[in-house]
CSV table of C-alpha atoms (C1' of nucleotides) in Angstrom, one decimal:
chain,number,residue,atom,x,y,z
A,1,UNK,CA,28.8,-48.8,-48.3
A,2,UNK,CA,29.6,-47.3,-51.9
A,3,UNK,CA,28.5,-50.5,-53.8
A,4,UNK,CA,27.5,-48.3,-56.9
A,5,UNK,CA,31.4,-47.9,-57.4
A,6,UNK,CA,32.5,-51.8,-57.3
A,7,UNK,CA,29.3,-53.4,-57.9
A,8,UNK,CA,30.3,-56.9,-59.8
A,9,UNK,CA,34.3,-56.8,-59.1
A,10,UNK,CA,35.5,-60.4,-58.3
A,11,UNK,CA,36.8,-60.3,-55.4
A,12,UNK,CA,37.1,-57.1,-54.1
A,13,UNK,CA,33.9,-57.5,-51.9
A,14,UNK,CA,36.7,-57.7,-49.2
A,15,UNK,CA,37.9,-54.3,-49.9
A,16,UNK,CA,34.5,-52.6,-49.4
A,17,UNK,CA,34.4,-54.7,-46.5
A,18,UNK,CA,37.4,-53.3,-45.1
A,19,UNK,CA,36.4,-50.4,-45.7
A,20,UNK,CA,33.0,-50.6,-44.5
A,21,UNK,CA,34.3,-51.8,-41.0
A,22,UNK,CA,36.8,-49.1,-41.0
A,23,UNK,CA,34.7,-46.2,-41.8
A,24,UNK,CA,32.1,-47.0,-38.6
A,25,UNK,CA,35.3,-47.8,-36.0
A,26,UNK,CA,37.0,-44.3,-37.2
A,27,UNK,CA,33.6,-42.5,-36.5
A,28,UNK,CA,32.8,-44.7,-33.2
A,29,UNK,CA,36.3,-44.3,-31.9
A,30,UNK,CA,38.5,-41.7,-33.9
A,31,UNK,CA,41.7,-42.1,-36.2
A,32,UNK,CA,44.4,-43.1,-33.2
A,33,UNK,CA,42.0,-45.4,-31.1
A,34,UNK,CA,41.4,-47.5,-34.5
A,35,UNK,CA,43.9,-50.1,-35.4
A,36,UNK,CA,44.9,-52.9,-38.3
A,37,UNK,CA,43.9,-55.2,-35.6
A,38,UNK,CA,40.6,-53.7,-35.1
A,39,UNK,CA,39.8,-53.1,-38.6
A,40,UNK,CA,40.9,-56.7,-39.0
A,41,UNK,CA,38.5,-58.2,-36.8
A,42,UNK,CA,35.8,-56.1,-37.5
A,43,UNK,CA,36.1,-57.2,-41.5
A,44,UNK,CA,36.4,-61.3,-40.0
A,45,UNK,CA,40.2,-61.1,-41.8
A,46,UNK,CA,43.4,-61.0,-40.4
A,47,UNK,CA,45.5,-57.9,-39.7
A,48,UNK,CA,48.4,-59.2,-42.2
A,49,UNK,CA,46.2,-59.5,-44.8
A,50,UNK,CA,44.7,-56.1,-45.2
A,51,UNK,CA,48.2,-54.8,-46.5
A,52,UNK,CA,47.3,-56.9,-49.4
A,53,UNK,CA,44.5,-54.3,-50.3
A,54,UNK,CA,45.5,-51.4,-48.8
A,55,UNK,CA,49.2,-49.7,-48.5
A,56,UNK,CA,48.8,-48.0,-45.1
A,57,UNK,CA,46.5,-47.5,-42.5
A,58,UNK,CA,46.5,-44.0,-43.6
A,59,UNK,CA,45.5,-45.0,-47.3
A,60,UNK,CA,42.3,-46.6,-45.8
A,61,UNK,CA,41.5,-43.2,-44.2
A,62,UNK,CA,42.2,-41.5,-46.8
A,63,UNK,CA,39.9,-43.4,-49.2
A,64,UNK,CA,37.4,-43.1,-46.0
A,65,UNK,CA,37.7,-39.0,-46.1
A,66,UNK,CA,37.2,-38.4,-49.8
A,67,UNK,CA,34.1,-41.1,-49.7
A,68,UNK,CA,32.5,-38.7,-47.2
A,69,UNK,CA,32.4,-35.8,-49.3
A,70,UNK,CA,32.1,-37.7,-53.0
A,71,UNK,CA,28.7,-39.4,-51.8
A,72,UNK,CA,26.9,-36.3,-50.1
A,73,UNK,CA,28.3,-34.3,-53.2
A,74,UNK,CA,27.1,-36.4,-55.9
A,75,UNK,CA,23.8,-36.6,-54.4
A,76,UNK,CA,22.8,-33.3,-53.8
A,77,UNK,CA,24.5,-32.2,-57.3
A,78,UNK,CA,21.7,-34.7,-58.8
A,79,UNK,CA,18.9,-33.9,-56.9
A,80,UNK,CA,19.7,-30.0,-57.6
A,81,UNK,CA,20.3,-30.9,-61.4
A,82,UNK,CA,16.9,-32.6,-61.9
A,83,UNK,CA,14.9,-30.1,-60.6
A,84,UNK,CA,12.3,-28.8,-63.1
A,85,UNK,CA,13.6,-24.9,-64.8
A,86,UNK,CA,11.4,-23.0,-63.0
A,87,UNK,CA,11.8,-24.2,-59.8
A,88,UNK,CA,12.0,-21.3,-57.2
A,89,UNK,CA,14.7,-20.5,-54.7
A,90,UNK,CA,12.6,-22.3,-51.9
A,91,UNK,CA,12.5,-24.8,-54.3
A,92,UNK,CA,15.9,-25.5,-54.5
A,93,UNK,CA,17.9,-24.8,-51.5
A,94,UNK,CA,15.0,-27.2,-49.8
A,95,UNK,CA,15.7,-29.5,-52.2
A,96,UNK,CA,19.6,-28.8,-51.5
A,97,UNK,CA,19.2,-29.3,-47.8
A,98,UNK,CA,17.1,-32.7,-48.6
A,99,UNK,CA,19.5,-34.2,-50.7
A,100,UNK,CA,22.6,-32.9,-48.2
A,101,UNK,CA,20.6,-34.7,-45.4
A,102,UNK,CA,19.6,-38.0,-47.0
A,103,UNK,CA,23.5,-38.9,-48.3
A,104,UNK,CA,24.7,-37.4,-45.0
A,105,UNK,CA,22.7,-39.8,-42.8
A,106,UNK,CA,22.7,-43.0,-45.9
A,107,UNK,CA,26.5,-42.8,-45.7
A,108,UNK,CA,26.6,-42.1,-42.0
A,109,UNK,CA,30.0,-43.9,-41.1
A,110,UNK,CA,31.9,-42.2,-43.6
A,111,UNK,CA,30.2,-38.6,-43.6
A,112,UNK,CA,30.7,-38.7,-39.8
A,113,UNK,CA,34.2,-40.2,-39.8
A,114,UNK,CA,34.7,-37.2,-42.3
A,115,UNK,CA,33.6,-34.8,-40.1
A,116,UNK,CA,34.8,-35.9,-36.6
A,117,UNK,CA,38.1,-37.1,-37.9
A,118,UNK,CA,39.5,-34.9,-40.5
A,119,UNK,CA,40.6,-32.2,-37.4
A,120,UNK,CA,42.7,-34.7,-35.7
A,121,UNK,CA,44.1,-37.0,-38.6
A,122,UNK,CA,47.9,-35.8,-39.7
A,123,UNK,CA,48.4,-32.9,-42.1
A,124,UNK,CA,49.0,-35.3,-45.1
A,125,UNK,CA,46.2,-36.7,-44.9
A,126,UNK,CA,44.0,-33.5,-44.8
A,127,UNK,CA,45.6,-32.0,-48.1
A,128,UNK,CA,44.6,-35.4,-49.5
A,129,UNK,CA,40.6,-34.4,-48.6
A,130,UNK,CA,41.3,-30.7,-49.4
A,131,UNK,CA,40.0,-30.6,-52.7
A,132,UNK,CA,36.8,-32.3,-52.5
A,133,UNK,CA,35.9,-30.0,-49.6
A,134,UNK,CA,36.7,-27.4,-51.8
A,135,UNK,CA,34.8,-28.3,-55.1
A,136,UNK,CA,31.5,-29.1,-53.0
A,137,UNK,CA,31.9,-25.6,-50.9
A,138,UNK,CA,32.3,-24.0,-54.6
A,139,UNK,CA,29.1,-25.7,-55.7
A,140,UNK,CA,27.2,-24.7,-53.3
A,141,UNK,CA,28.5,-20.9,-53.3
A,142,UNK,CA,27.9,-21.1,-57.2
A,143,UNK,CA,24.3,-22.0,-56.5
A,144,UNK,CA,24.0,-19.7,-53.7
A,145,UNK,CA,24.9,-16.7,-56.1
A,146,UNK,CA,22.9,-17.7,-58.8
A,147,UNK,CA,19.6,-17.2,-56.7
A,148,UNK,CA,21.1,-14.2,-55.5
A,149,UNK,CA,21.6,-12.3,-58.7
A,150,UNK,CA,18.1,-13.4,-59.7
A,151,UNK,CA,17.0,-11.4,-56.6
A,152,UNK,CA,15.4,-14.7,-54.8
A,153,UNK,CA,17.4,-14.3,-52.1
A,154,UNK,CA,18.3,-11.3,-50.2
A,155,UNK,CA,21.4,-8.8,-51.7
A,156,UNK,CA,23.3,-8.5,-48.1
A,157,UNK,CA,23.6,-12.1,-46.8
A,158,UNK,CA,27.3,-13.3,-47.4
A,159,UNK,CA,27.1,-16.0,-49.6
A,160,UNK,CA,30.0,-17.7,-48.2
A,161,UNK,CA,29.2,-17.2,-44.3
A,162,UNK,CA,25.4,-18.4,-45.0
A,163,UNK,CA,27.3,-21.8,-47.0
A,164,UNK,CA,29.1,-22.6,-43.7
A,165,UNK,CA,26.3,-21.6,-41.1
A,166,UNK,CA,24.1,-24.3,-43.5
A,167,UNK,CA,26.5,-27.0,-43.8
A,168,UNK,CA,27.9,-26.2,-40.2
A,169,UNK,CA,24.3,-26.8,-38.9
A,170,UNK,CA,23.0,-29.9,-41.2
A,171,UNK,CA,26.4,-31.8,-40.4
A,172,UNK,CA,26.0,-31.2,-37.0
A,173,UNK,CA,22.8,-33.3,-37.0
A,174,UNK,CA,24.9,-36.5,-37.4
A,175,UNK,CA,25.7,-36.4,-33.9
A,176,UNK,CA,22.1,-36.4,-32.5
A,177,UNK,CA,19.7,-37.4,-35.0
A,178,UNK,CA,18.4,-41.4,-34.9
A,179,UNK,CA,17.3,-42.6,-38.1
A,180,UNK,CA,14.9,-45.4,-36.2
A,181,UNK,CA,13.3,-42.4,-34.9
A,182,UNK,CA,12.8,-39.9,-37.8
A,183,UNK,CA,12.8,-39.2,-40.8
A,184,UNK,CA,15.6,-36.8,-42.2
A,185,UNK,CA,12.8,-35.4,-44.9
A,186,UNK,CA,11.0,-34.0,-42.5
A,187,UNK,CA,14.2,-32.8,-40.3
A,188,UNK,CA,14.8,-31.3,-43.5
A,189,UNK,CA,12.0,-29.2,-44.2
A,190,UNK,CA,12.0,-28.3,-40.5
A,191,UNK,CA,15.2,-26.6,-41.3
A,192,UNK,CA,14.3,-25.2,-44.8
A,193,UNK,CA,12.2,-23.2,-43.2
A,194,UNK,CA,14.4,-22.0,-40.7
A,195,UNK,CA,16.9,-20.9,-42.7
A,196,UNK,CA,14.7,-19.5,-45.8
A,197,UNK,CA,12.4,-17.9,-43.3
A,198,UNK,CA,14.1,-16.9,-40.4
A,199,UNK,CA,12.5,-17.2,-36.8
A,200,UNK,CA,10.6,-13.5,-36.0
A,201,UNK,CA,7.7,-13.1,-36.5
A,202,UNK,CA,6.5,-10.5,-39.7
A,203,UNK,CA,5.9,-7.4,-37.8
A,204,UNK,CA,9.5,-8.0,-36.0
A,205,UNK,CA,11.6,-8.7,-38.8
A,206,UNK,CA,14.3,-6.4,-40.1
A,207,UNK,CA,15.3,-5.0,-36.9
B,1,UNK,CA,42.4,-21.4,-19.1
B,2,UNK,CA,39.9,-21.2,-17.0
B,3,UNK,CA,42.3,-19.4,-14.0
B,4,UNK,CA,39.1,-17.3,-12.6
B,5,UNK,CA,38.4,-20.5,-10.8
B,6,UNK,CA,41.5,-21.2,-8.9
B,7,UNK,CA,42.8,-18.0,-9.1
B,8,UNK,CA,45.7,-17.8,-6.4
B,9,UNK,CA,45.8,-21.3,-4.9
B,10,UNK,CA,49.0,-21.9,-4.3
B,11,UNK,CA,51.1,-24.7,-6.5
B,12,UNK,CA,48.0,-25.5,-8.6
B,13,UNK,CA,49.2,-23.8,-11.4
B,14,UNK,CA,50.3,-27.0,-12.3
B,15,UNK,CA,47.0,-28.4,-12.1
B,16,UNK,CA,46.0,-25.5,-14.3
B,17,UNK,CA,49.0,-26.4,-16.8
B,18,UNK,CA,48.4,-30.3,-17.3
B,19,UNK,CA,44.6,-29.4,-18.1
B,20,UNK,CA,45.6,-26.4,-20.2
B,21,UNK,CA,48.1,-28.7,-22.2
B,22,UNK,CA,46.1,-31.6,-22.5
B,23,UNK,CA,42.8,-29.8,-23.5
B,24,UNK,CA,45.2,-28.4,-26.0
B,25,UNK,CA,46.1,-31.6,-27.7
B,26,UNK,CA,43.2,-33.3,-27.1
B,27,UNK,CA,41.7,-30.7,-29.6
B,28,UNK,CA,44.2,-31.3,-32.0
B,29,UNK,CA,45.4,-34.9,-31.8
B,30,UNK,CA,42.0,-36.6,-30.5
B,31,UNK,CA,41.2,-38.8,-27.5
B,32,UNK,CA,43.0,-41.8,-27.4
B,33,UNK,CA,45.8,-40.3,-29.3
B,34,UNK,CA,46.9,-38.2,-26.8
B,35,UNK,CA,49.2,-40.4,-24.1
B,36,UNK,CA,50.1,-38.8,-20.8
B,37,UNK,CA,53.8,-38.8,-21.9
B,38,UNK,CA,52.5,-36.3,-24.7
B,39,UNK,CA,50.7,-34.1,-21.5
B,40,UNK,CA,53.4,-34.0,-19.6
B,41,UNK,CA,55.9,-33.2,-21.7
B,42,UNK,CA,53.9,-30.4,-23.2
B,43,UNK,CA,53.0,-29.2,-19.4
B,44,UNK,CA,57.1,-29.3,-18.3
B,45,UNK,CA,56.5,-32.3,-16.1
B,46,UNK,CA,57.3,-35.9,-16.0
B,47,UNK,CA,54.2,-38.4,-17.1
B,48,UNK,CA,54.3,-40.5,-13.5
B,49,UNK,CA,54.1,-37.0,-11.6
B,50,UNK,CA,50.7,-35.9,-13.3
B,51,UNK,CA,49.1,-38.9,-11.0
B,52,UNK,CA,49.7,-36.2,-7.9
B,53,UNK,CA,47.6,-34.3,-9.1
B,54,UNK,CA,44.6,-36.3,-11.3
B,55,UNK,CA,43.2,-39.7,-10.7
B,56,UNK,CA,43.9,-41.2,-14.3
B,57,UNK,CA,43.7,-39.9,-17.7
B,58,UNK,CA,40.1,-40.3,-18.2
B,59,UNK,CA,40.0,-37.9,-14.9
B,60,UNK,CA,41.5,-35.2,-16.9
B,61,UNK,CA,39.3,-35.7,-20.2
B,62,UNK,CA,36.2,-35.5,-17.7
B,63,UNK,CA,37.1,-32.7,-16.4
B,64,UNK,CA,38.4,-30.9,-19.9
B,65,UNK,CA,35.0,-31.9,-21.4
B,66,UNK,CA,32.8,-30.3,-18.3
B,67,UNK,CA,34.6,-27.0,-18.5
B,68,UNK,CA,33.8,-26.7,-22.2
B,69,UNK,CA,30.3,-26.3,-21.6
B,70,UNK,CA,30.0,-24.3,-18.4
B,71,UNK,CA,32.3,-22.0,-19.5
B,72,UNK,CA,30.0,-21.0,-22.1
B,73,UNK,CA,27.1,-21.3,-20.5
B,74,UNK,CA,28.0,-19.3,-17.7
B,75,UNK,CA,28.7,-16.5,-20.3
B,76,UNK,CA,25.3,-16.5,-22.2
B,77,UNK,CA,23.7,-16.7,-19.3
B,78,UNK,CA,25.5,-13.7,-17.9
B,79,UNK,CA,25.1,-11.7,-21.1
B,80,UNK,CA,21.5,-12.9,-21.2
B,81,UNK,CA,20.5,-11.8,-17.7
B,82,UNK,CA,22.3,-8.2,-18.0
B,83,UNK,CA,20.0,-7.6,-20.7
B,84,UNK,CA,17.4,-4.4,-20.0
B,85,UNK,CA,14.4,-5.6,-19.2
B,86,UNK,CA,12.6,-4.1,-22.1
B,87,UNK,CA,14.9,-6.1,-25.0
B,88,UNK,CA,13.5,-7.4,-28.0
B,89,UNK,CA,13.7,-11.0,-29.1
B,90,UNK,CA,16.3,-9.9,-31.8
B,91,UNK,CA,18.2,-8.5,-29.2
B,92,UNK,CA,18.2,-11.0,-26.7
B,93,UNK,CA,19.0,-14.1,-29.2
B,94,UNK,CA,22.1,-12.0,-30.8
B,95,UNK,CA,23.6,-11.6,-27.3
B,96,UNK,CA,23.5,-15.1,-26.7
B,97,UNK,CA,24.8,-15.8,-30.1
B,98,UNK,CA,27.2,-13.3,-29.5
B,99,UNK,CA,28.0,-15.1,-25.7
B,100,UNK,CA,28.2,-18.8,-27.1
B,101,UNK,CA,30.4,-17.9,-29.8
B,102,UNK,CA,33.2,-15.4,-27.7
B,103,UNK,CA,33.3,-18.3,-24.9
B,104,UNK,CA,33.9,-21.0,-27.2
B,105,UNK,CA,36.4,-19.2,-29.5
B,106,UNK,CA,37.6,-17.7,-26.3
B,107,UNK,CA,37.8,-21.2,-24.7
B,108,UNK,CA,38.6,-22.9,-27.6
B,109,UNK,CA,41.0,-25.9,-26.2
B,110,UNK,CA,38.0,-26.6,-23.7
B,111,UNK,CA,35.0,-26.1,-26.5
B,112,UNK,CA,36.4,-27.5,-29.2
B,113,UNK,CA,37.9,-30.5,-27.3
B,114,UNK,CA,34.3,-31.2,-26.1
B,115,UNK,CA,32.5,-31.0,-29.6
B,116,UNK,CA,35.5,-32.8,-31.0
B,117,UNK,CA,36.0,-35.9,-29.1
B,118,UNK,CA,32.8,-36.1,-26.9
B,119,UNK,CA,31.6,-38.7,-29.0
B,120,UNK,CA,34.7,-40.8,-28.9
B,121,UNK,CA,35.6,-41.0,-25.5
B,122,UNK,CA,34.1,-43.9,-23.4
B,123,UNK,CA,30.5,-43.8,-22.2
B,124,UNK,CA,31.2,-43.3,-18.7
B,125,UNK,CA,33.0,-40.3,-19.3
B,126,UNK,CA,30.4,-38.8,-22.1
B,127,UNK,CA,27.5,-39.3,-18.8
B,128,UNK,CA,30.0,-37.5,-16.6
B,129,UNK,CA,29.0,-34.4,-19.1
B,130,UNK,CA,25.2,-35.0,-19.7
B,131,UNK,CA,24.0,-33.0,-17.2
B,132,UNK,CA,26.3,-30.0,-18.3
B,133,UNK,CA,24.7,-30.6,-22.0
B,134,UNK,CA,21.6,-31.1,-20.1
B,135,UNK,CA,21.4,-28.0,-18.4
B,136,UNK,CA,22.5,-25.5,-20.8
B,137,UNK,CA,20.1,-26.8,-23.8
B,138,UNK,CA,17.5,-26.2,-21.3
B,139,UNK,CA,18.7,-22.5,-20.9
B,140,UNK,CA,17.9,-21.9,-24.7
B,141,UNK,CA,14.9,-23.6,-25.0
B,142,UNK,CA,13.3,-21.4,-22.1
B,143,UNK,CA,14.7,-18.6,-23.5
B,144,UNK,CA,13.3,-19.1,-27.0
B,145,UNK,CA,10.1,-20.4,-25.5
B,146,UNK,CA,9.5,-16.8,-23.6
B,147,UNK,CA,10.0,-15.2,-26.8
B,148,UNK,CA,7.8,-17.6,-29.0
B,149,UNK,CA,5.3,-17.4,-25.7
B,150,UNK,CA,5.4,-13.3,-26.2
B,151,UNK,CA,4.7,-13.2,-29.9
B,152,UNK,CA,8.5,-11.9,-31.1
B,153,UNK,CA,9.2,-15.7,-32.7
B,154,UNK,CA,7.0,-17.3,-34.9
B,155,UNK,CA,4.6,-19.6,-33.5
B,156,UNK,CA,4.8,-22.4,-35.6
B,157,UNK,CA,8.7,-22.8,-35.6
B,158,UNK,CA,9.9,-25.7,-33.0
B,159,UNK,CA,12.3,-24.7,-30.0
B,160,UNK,CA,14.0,-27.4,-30.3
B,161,UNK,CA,15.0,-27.4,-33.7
B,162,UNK,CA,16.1,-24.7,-33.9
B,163,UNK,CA,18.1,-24.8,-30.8
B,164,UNK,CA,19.9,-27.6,-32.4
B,165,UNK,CA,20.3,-25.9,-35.7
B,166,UNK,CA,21.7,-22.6,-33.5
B,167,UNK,CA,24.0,-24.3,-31.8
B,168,UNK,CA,25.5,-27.1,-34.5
B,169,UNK,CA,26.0,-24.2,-36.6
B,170,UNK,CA,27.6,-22.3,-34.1
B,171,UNK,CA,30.1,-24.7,-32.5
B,172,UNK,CA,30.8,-25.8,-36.1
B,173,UNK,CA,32.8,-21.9,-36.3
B,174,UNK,CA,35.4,-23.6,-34.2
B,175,UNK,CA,36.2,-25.8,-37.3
B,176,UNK,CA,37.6,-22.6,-39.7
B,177,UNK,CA,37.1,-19.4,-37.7
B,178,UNK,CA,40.5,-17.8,-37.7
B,179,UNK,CA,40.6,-15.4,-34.0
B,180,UNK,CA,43.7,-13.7,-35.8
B,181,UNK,CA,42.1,-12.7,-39.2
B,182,UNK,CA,38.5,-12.0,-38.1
B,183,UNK,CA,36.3,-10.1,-34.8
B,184,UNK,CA,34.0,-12.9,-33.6
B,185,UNK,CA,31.4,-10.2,-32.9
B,186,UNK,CA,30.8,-9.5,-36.5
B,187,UNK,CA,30.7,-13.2,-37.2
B,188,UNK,CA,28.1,-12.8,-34.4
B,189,UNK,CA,25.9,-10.4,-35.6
B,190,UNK,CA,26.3,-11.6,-39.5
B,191,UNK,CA,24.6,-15.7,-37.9
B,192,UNK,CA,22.2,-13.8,-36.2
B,193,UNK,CA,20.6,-11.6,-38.8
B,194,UNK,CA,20.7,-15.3,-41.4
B,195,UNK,CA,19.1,-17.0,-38.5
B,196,UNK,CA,16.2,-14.0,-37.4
B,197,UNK,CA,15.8,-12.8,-41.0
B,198,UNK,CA,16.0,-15.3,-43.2
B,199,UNK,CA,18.1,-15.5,-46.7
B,200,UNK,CA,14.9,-15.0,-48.7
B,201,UNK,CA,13.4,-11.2,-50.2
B,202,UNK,CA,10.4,-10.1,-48.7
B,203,UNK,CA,8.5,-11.0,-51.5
B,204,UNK,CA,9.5,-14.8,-51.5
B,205,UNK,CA,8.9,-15.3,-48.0
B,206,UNK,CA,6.6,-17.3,-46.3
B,207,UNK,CA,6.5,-19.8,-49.5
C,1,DG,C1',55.7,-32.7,-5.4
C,2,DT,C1',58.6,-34.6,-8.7
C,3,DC,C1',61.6,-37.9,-10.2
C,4,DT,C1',63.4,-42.7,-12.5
C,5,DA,C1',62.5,-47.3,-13.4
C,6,DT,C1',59.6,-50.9,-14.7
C,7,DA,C1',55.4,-54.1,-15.2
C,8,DT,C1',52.2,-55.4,-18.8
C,9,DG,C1',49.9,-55.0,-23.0
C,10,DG,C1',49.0,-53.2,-27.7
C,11,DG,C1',50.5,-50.4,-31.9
C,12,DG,C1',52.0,-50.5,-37.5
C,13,DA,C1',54.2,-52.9,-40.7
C,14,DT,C1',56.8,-56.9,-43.0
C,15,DA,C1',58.5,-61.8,-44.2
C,16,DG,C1',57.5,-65.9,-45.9
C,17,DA,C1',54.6,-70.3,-45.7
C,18,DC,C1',50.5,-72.0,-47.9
D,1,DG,C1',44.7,-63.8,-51.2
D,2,DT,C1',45.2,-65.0,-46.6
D,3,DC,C1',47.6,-66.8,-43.0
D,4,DT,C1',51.2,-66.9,-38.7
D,5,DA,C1',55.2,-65.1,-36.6
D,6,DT,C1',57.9,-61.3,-35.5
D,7,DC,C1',60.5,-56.6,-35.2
D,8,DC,C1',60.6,-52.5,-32.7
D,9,DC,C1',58.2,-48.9,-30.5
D,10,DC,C1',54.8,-46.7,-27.4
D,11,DA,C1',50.7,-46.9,-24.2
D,12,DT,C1',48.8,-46.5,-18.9
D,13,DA,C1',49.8,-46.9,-14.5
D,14,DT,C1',52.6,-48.0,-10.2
D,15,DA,C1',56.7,-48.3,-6.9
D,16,DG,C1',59.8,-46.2,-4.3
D,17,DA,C1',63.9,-42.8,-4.1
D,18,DC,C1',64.6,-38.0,-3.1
DNA sequence: GTCTATATGGGGATAGAC
DNA sequence: GTCTATCCCCATATAGAC
């Protein structure tokens, strides 16, 4: 799915393709119900032959993991970074929550292998995704703060709870939402609001 | 974990301990990777003797996966109902907060094997929990219709969106809350005033 | 109720031909 | 680069002793 990262490389159209196979199995089945075989038939190659490209099954899910956070990271990082200076808070976590939204569902099979898997796949292998969680958790909180000492947002919400409430919620929509059926821009904006503006009414807010 | 339902029933205790033991695992190790050898050996029993007392494995996940949700459903709804009559909206939506998230870190083998590996398991066994899913998103969306209907929630916000946002952000906890480091009611209380309030300042809202 | 033993099939990974 | 063949281990489920 990443084709921006290996665009013209000879041959190793069979290594995204690999990839690309194993990516929707983990998320359609989990880490232990996936096998070489599986992978192998899925990516019309033999299960020998993967070893060729790959060390271990659990370098393939490995590569997976980090995918899942690198493509929803970079995305929302550009989207945030080309927004005009004097764009307002609104402005930005909406534009945030778009951006979070659109790589998430884009780069379904390895966002959602990311999140369903990462609980259940062996301790290794979740030290090996541990920093990228990290680094995108940090760049949200850094933008979080930002409109906070500006006084956009309000001084008592905990940065770092609202950061997991928000990504908590958007990830969670990769287990219902059909992209035949909607679009995620307007999904997104539905929750903007939401979460900018909470759910009483004027007269009822504050209590 | 759930003994209130088969409190003093003679030598089902050992019912109780395979499904306490395999909910366990299931949580951490995922569906398929869990084998009945794993079960029993973590429930003090040999793997042929669990057939006694379940059908097949995919009895036990069934089962696992309908006690996650009822057993936070039937405490919201009890927390819910025991409500005086004369609470506001911001009352009656933390308490169910509150409810969902002591059951499911209460529960947490049961919940968080449900939202874990629910979508992994076969589809006969994810219908054998519809209904359950069914039934207690219908609970929150009459509640939060009452209040919109009574003019505490704001009328242009949709139930169901928001009940999905509530909820994914709310069984996502199970992913990093820590029971021993933390109180789950202040957790509670610190969602509920994001999700009433808003994170914006008076001034920016509504923009 | 719980045990041991076993039938049958699939798992990750490697060797070596082509 | 991809193949076939194989090593060795573990899976679910059943049969029948105790």
């Amino acid at each position: 799915m990443p084709e921006h990262r290996f665009e013209s490389r000879n041959s190793d159209k069979t290594y995204i393709r690999i990839l690309d196979a194993a990516a929707r199995l983990y998320r359609e089945k989990g880490y232990t119900a996936v096998s070489m075989r599986t992978i192998a038939k899925a990516a019309h190659i033999k299960a020998g032959s993967i070893y060729y490209h790959f060390e271990s099954k659990d370098d393939i899910v490995s590569i997976i993991l980090n995918l899942g956070i690198k493509v929803v990271h970079d995305e929302v990082n550009q989207i945030v970074t080309n927004l005009p200076d004097d764009a307002t808070a609104s402005e930005i976590v909406r534009a945030g929550i778009r951006g979070h939204l659109h790589a998430l569902l884009e780069y379904r099979n390895y966002t959602s292998a990311n999140v369903r898997i990462y609980g259940q796949v062996p301790a290794a292998i979740q030290k090996s995704n541990l920093l990228a969680r990290r680094k995108y958790e940090k760049f949200w909180d850094n933008l979080l703060s930002d409109l906070q000492e500006s006084g956009e947002l309000r001084a008592q919400i905990d940065i770092a709870s609202f950061r997991l409430l928000l990504i908590g919620a958007l990830n969670a929509t990769l287990e219902w939402f059909d992209q035949e059926k909607g679009d995620c821009s307007v999904l997104a904006d539905n929750y903007a609001d939401l979460l900018l503006n909470g759910i009483l009414t004027d007269q009822e807010a504050g209590t």
